[in-house]
Amino acid sequence: MTELVDTIVAGGGTAGSAAAWQLARRGADVLLVEALPGIDEDGDRAFELAYVDPVYQALAAESVTQWEELASSGAFGSAGSGATGAVLERTGSVLHGHAPRVDAAAEALARARVAHEILSAAEAEARWPGFQFAPSVLFAPQGGRLREGSAIAALRTAAADEGAQIATGATITRIRILGDDLARLEVRLANDDEREIDCRRLVVTLGPSTAKLLRGLVTLPRITATRDSSIVLPNGLGPAPAVLHLSDPGAPGQRYWRGDAAVLGGEGTLAVGWRDSATPDGPPRSNALPSREAAALLRYAREWLPGADPGIPTPTSRVRTSAHHGDFVIDRIGPVVVGAGFGAAGAGLAPAVGRLLAGLVDGIAAPSRFSLRPDRRRAFDPADTPAAARRA
């Protein structure tokens, strides 16, 4: 017998879990379906606040408030974290480097009324020993480090507290569109039983599987899965902010850079990688880095992170999905709401992204730049890369 649920959220990562929470708190009958039996989102993500683009800046400012609301609701504690800081540690986020981009980001934060400071390199180096900074430094104290696994647990807990059903260990094998207000999921459970579930609205946030399961149903932009590689270095100099070092195309000393440099502090460690520079995802056989890539990251660490120990690097990698045009994909076609291409930034912005996805279920349009229809998106400048369009 086919079950019927008003709204199904397919995919329980940060975006899907946030959508389930936002829907449930509106009183929707919602079921979250996730293939993994547990939460396998080990690792941290930067929560950055400095975006030049006003649409993304608004999402960041909204997410600050939403994360605080989750903390006050007790969901973080219920998720086993014990304290807000165990999910979102407000170490602050720092932007430095190419002065025009830093200045533009500062102007965007001022327009959005997000707290920030402008520091000299000397002031920043005194505040965070072990770092070297370029002359233009922008600090947003409400940014920091998001523990993604704990954040997902908190979002699911909050959703369940609002009445959502959470089904883990359930793999979606097929999606069918039966009408303007009806979709059907074929689901395989952990015990290999098969189920069919119908719904009035279907929110799809399946990461790399989104394109495969929606093939022939919804025309998506090219969504690619890539693997971000970084090295993790011991750091004994205390808490560190989330740092994005903006590359300067005219700086001769940066010719070995692969993009903007991202540094994320952990418990006695610093993770160093290149932002918006990744390799196509392949079988996760190992975290091994190509020798030239590792050498470039080590060189950066020696030059800009003298407080870290570059002699004992540990390679690591994370998979992310991105749309080829650089923007998020958040739109609805018939009964299907699609959320895809969130890249590295999506985790921190998840509460606001979840609100947009839930709004589409209720017929509230998302910003047109996230549309599935190219004719509804703004004209795209070739220079408007993800690093330039969304961030400083």
XYZ file of C-alpha atoms in Angstrom:
392
model
C 0.000 0.000 0.000
C 1.372 3.421 -0.961
C 1.779 5.831 1.941
C 0.832 9.508 1.654
C 2.724 12.367 3.300
C 2.114 16.048 2.661
C 5.807 16.980 2.211
C 8.924 14.840 1.882
C 12.451 16.178 2.198
C 14.832 13.881 0.312
C 18.331 14.218 1.748
C 19.306 14.930 5.337
C 22.428 17.080 5.048
C 22.502 20.613 6.399
C 20.156 22.029 3.730
C 17.652 19.176 3.918
C 17.640 19.055 7.710
C 17.177 22.833 7.832
C 14.294 22.616 5.352
C 12.607 19.922 7.469
C 12.949 22.137 10.547
C 11.583 25.205 8.789
C 8.654 23.225 7.358
C 7.786 21.508 10.630
C 7.783 24.752 12.604
C 5.190 26.050 10.097
C 2.981 23.104 10.975
C 3.618 21.024 7.848
C 3.291 17.239 7.802
C 6.895 16.514 6.816
C 9.016 13.389 6.451
C 12.816 13.623 6.125
C 14.324 10.668 4.221
C 18.079 10.074 4.518
C 20.087 7.136 3.163
C 22.780 7.083 5.834
C 21.776 5.351 9.077
C 23.776 7.890 11.092
C 25.241 11.340 10.595
C 28.431 10.988 8.600
C 29.360 14.659 8.301
C 32.569 14.592 10.267
C 34.563 17.785 10.110
C 34.197 21.525 10.306
C 33.120 24.238 7.892
C 33.833 27.954 7.977
C 30.887 30.190 8.801
C 31.728 33.336 6.856
C 29.773 36.574 6.902
C 31.514 38.828 4.377
C 29.719 38.564 1.008
C 29.782 41.311 -1.594
C 26.595 40.107 -3.270
C 23.553 41.473 -1.352
C 21.519 38.273 -1.795
C 24.162 36.103 -0.152
C 24.895 38.799 2.429
C 21.226 38.738 3.439
C 21.346 34.932 3.784
C 24.427 35.203 5.997
C 22.876 37.868 8.235
C 19.671 35.813 8.523
C 21.644 32.676 9.386
C 23.309 34.431 12.319
C 19.860 34.989 13.827
C 18.618 31.498 12.967
C 21.609 29.742 14.531
C 21.006 31.784 17.687
C 17.349 30.783 17.647
C 18.317 27.124 17.398
C 20.681 27.561 20.334
C 18.006 29.191 22.486
C 15.537 26.427 21.599
C 17.794 23.831 23.248
C 18.250 21.821 20.055
C 22.045 22.032 20.287
C 22.018 20.582 23.761
C 19.443 17.944 22.815
C 21.710 16.912 19.975
C 24.344 15.922 22.493
C 26.645 18.885 22.013
C 26.112 20.250 25.499
C 26.633 23.867 24.465
C 26.111 26.192 21.538
C 29.855 26.514 21.038
C 30.130 22.802 20.318
C 28.089 23.369 17.128
C 28.935 26.922 16.096
C 32.086 28.267 17.681
C 32.226 32.024 17.300
C 35.928 32.406 16.758
C 35.097 35.132 14.229
C 35.885 35.215 10.524
C 38.700 37.193 8.926
C 39.045 38.448 5.376
C 42.350 39.911 4.260
C 44.443 40.329 1.155
C 43.381 42.013 -2.076
C 42.325 45.476 -0.842
C 39.515 46.245 -3.353
C 37.708 42.995 -2.492
C 38.167 43.519 1.252
C 36.825 47.081 0.975
C 33.805 45.876 -0.998
C 33.069 43.230 1.634
C 33.324 45.815 4.429
C 30.814 48.020 2.608
C 28.456 45.048 2.242
C 28.661 44.254 5.966
C 27.975 47.904 6.802
C 24.896 47.944 4.544
C 23.632 44.743 6.173
C 24.400 46.131 9.649
C 26.530 43.129 10.515
C 29.117 43.778 13.232
C 32.682 44.057 11.917
C 36.057 45.686 12.478
C 38.759 47.004 10.191
C 42.221 46.110 11.522
C 45.750 46.838 10.463
C 48.031 43.891 9.821
C 49.927 44.660 13.039
C 46.719 44.736 15.098
C 45.559 41.435 13.604
C 48.936 39.757 14.194
C 48.888 40.901 17.818
C 45.390 39.493 18.278
C 46.160 36.162 16.592
C 49.817 35.241 17.175
C 51.226 32.816 14.657
C 49.470 34.415 11.671
C 50.781 36.870 9.123
C 48.267 39.254 7.560
C 48.137 41.482 4.504
C 47.520 45.192 5.197
C 43.727 45.095 4.678
C 42.036 42.994 7.403
C 38.275 42.685 7.955
C 37.015 40.879 11.075
C 33.404 39.750 11.652
C 33.053 38.492 15.251
C 29.851 36.511 14.614
C 31.553 34.213 12.093
C 33.579 31.188 13.032
C 33.647 27.429 12.800
C 30.591 25.239 12.231
C 30.766 21.584 13.263
C 28.664 20.204 10.474
C 27.761 16.846 11.985
C 26.579 18.437 15.230
C 24.717 21.112 13.272
C 22.822 18.461 11.298
C 21.963 16.637 14.522
C 20.684 19.894 16.047
C 18.578 20.743 12.995
C 17.036 17.264 12.942
C 16.351 17.428 16.668
C 14.632 20.780 16.242
C 12.609 19.391 13.314
C 11.542 16.334 15.321
C 10.594 18.555 18.274
C 8.262 20.408 15.889
C 6.653 17.144 14.759
C 8.706 16.088 11.726
C 9.307 12.402 11.044
C 12.937 11.385 10.456
C 13.604 8.194 8.448
C 17.291 7.267 8.209
C 18.801 4.260 6.464
C 16.259 4.719 3.639
C 17.653 4.973 0.105
C 15.563 6.643 -2.586
C 15.826 4.535 -5.732
C 13.381 6.368 -7.978
C 11.374 9.583 -8.130
C 8.239 9.850 -10.251
C 6.084 12.904 -10.985
C 2.401 11.914 -11.094
C 0.841 15.380 -11.351
C 1.190 19.050 -10.464
C 0.614 18.210 -6.818
C 1.793 14.633 -6.563
C 5.191 12.928 -6.551
C 6.061 9.331 -5.710
C 9.247 8.002 -4.129
C 10.404 4.416 -4.336
C 12.475 3.761 -1.224
C 14.650 0.822 -0.165
C 14.963 0.365 3.581
C 17.978 -0.939 5.478
C 16.389 -4.419 5.626
C 15.962 -4.308 1.793
C 12.196 -3.873 2.038
C 10.735 -1.622 -0.665
C 8.239 1.170 0.025
C 6.349 3.651 -2.100
C 5.559 7.034 -0.591
C 3.455 9.730 -2.252
C 3.622 13.398 -1.364
C 2.109 16.710 -2.425
C 5.506 18.426 -2.351
C 8.969 16.921 -2.631
C 12.106 18.826 -1.543
C 15.232 17.292 -3.102
C 18.575 18.079 -1.435
C 20.521 14.924 -2.260
C 23.903 16.410 -3.119
C 25.682 14.398 -5.841
C 22.618 12.133 -6.293
C 20.240 14.995 -7.122
C 21.003 15.114 -10.855
C 20.786 11.323 -11.216
C 17.417 10.927 -9.509
C 15.859 13.945 -11.244
C 17.166 13.081 -14.715
C 14.327 13.339 -17.212
C 12.077 15.066 -14.649
C 13.707 18.429 -13.993
C 16.238 20.239 -16.175
C 19.143 21.156 -13.928
C 22.228 23.226 -14.624
C 25.415 21.198 -14.633
C 26.021 20.079 -11.047
C 29.499 18.745 -10.374
C 30.902 16.941 -7.366
C 34.438 18.012 -6.533
C 36.881 17.170 -3.803
C 38.430 20.009 -1.801
C 41.860 19.017 -0.530
C 43.715 20.590 2.371
C 46.466 19.890 4.863
C 46.032 19.921 8.624
C 48.921 21.262 10.701
C 49.495 21.218 14.474
C 48.917 24.620 16.056
C 49.631 25.268 19.709
C 48.867 28.998 19.780
C 45.246 28.863 20.880
C 41.907 29.548 19.122
C 42.077 30.816 15.573
C 39.423 32.514 13.433
C 38.153 31.278 10.085
C 40.471 33.073 7.655
C 39.981 33.712 3.939
C 43.091 35.215 2.329
C 42.056 36.848 -0.937
C 44.543 36.384 -3.733
C 45.923 39.403 -5.587
C 46.312 38.741 -9.320
C 49.131 41.272 -9.514
C 51.195 39.983 -6.608
C 54.321 38.175 -7.898
C 54.731 36.283 -4.621
C 51.380 34.550 -5.138
C 51.966 32.962 -8.506
C 52.067 29.514 -6.914
C 48.599 30.017 -5.351
C 45.705 27.920 -6.702
C 43.060 30.424 -5.562
C 42.081 32.205 -2.383
C 43.662 30.566 0.666
C 41.306 29.307 3.380
C 42.496 28.588 6.924
C 40.224 27.009 9.529
C 41.238 26.502 13.134
C 40.426 23.361 15.074
C 41.396 21.842 18.404
C 45.125 22.501 18.292
C 45.201 22.407 14.485
C 44.918 24.580 11.385
C 43.457 23.277 8.123
C 44.858 25.015 5.039
C 43.395 24.742 1.544
C 42.551 26.655 -1.624
C 39.041 28.063 -1.935
C 37.197 27.423 -5.222
C 39.975 25.193 -6.514
C 39.148 21.504 -6.538
C 39.500 18.301 -8.508
C 36.637 16.175 -9.877
C 35.423 13.755 -7.282
C 36.524 10.167 -7.628
C 36.500 7.017 -5.514
C 37.569 7.960 -1.984
C 40.537 5.619 -1.961
C 42.693 7.994 0.094
C 43.231 11.619 1.035
C 46.602 11.680 -0.713
C 47.472 15.050 -2.255
C 49.438 15.472 -5.476
C 52.970 16.436 -4.564
C 52.775 19.852 -6.268
C 49.528 20.663 -4.452
C 50.974 19.656 -1.088
C 54.147 21.669 -1.759
C 52.103 24.784 -2.598
C 50.049 24.504 0.604
C 53.157 23.913 2.702
C 54.809 26.952 1.140
C 51.765 29.052 1.992
C 51.826 27.778 5.581
C 55.504 28.643 6.009
C 54.976 32.153 4.646
C 51.680 33.091 6.288
C 51.231 30.718 9.267
C 54.601 30.763 11.048
C 52.983 29.621 14.301
C 51.914 26.283 12.826
C 54.167 23.257 12.414
C 54.510 22.536 8.680
C 56.705 19.513 9.318
C 53.824 17.167 10.170
C 51.020 17.802 7.622
C 47.986 15.522 7.489
C 46.118 15.503 4.151
C 42.336 15.617 4.203
C 39.529 16.197 1.719
C 35.822 16.949 1.540
C 33.325 16.456 -1.266
C 31.159 19.404 -2.306
C 28.696 19.992 -5.125
C 28.558 23.177 -7.173
C 26.547 24.478 -10.110
C 28.605 25.511 -13.113
C 27.202 29.066 -13.093
C 28.456 29.628 -9.551
C 25.147 30.253 -7.768
C 23.053 28.061 -5.518
C 20.090 26.285 -7.145
C 16.877 26.835 -5.173
C 13.673 26.601 -7.212
C 10.452 24.667 -7.752
C 9.072 22.883 -10.815
C 5.607 21.420 -10.283
C 5.618 19.444 -7.038
C 9.444 19.293 -6.865
C 11.547 21.809 -4.936
C 15.263 21.545 -5.723
C 18.173 22.650 -3.530
C 21.618 21.986 -5.009
C 25.085 23.358 -5.684
C 25.704 24.742 -2.198
C 29.481 24.261 -2.268
C 31.573 25.058 0.783
C 29.403 27.987 1.901
C 26.088 26.164 2.112
C 26.526 24.635 5.563
C 26.876 27.976 7.329
C 23.936 29.441 5.425
C 21.752 26.343 5.945
C 19.089 27.917 8.213
C 18.356 30.631 5.635
C 18.549 28.157 2.740
C 16.085 25.920 4.594
C 13.715 28.866 4.939
C 13.846 29.470 1.159
C 13.172 25.792 0.430
C 10.253 25.723 2.859
C 8.900 28.915 1.301
C 8.853 27.311 -2.140
C 6.729 24.493 -0.732
C 4.219 27.167 0.301
C 4.426 28.965 -3.052
C 6.795 31.760 -1.947
C 9.397 32.404 -4.644
C 13.110 32.296 -3.903
C 15.474 34.977 -5.314
C 15.477 34.764 -9.106
C 19.251 34.286 -9.303
C 18.736 30.786 -7.828
C 16.224 29.847 -10.542
C 16.369 26.683 -12.619
C 15.399 28.765 -15.659
C 18.381 30.554 -17.228
C 16.147 33.330 -18.574
C 15.134 34.270 -15.031
C 18.687 34.519 -13.724
C 20.532 37.803 -13.916
C 23.057 38.238 -16.742
C 26.233 36.472 -15.743
C 29.532 38.285 -16.091
C 32.429 35.933 -16.998
C 34.456 37.637 -14.267
C 31.658 36.963 -11.787
C 33.137 33.736 -10.450
C 31.882 32.157 -7.228
C 34.763 33.780 -5.330
C 33.993 37.201 -6.775
C 30.201 37.033 -6.895
C 29.337 35.531 -3.544
C 32.322 36.428 -1.434
C 34.607 39.397 -1.538
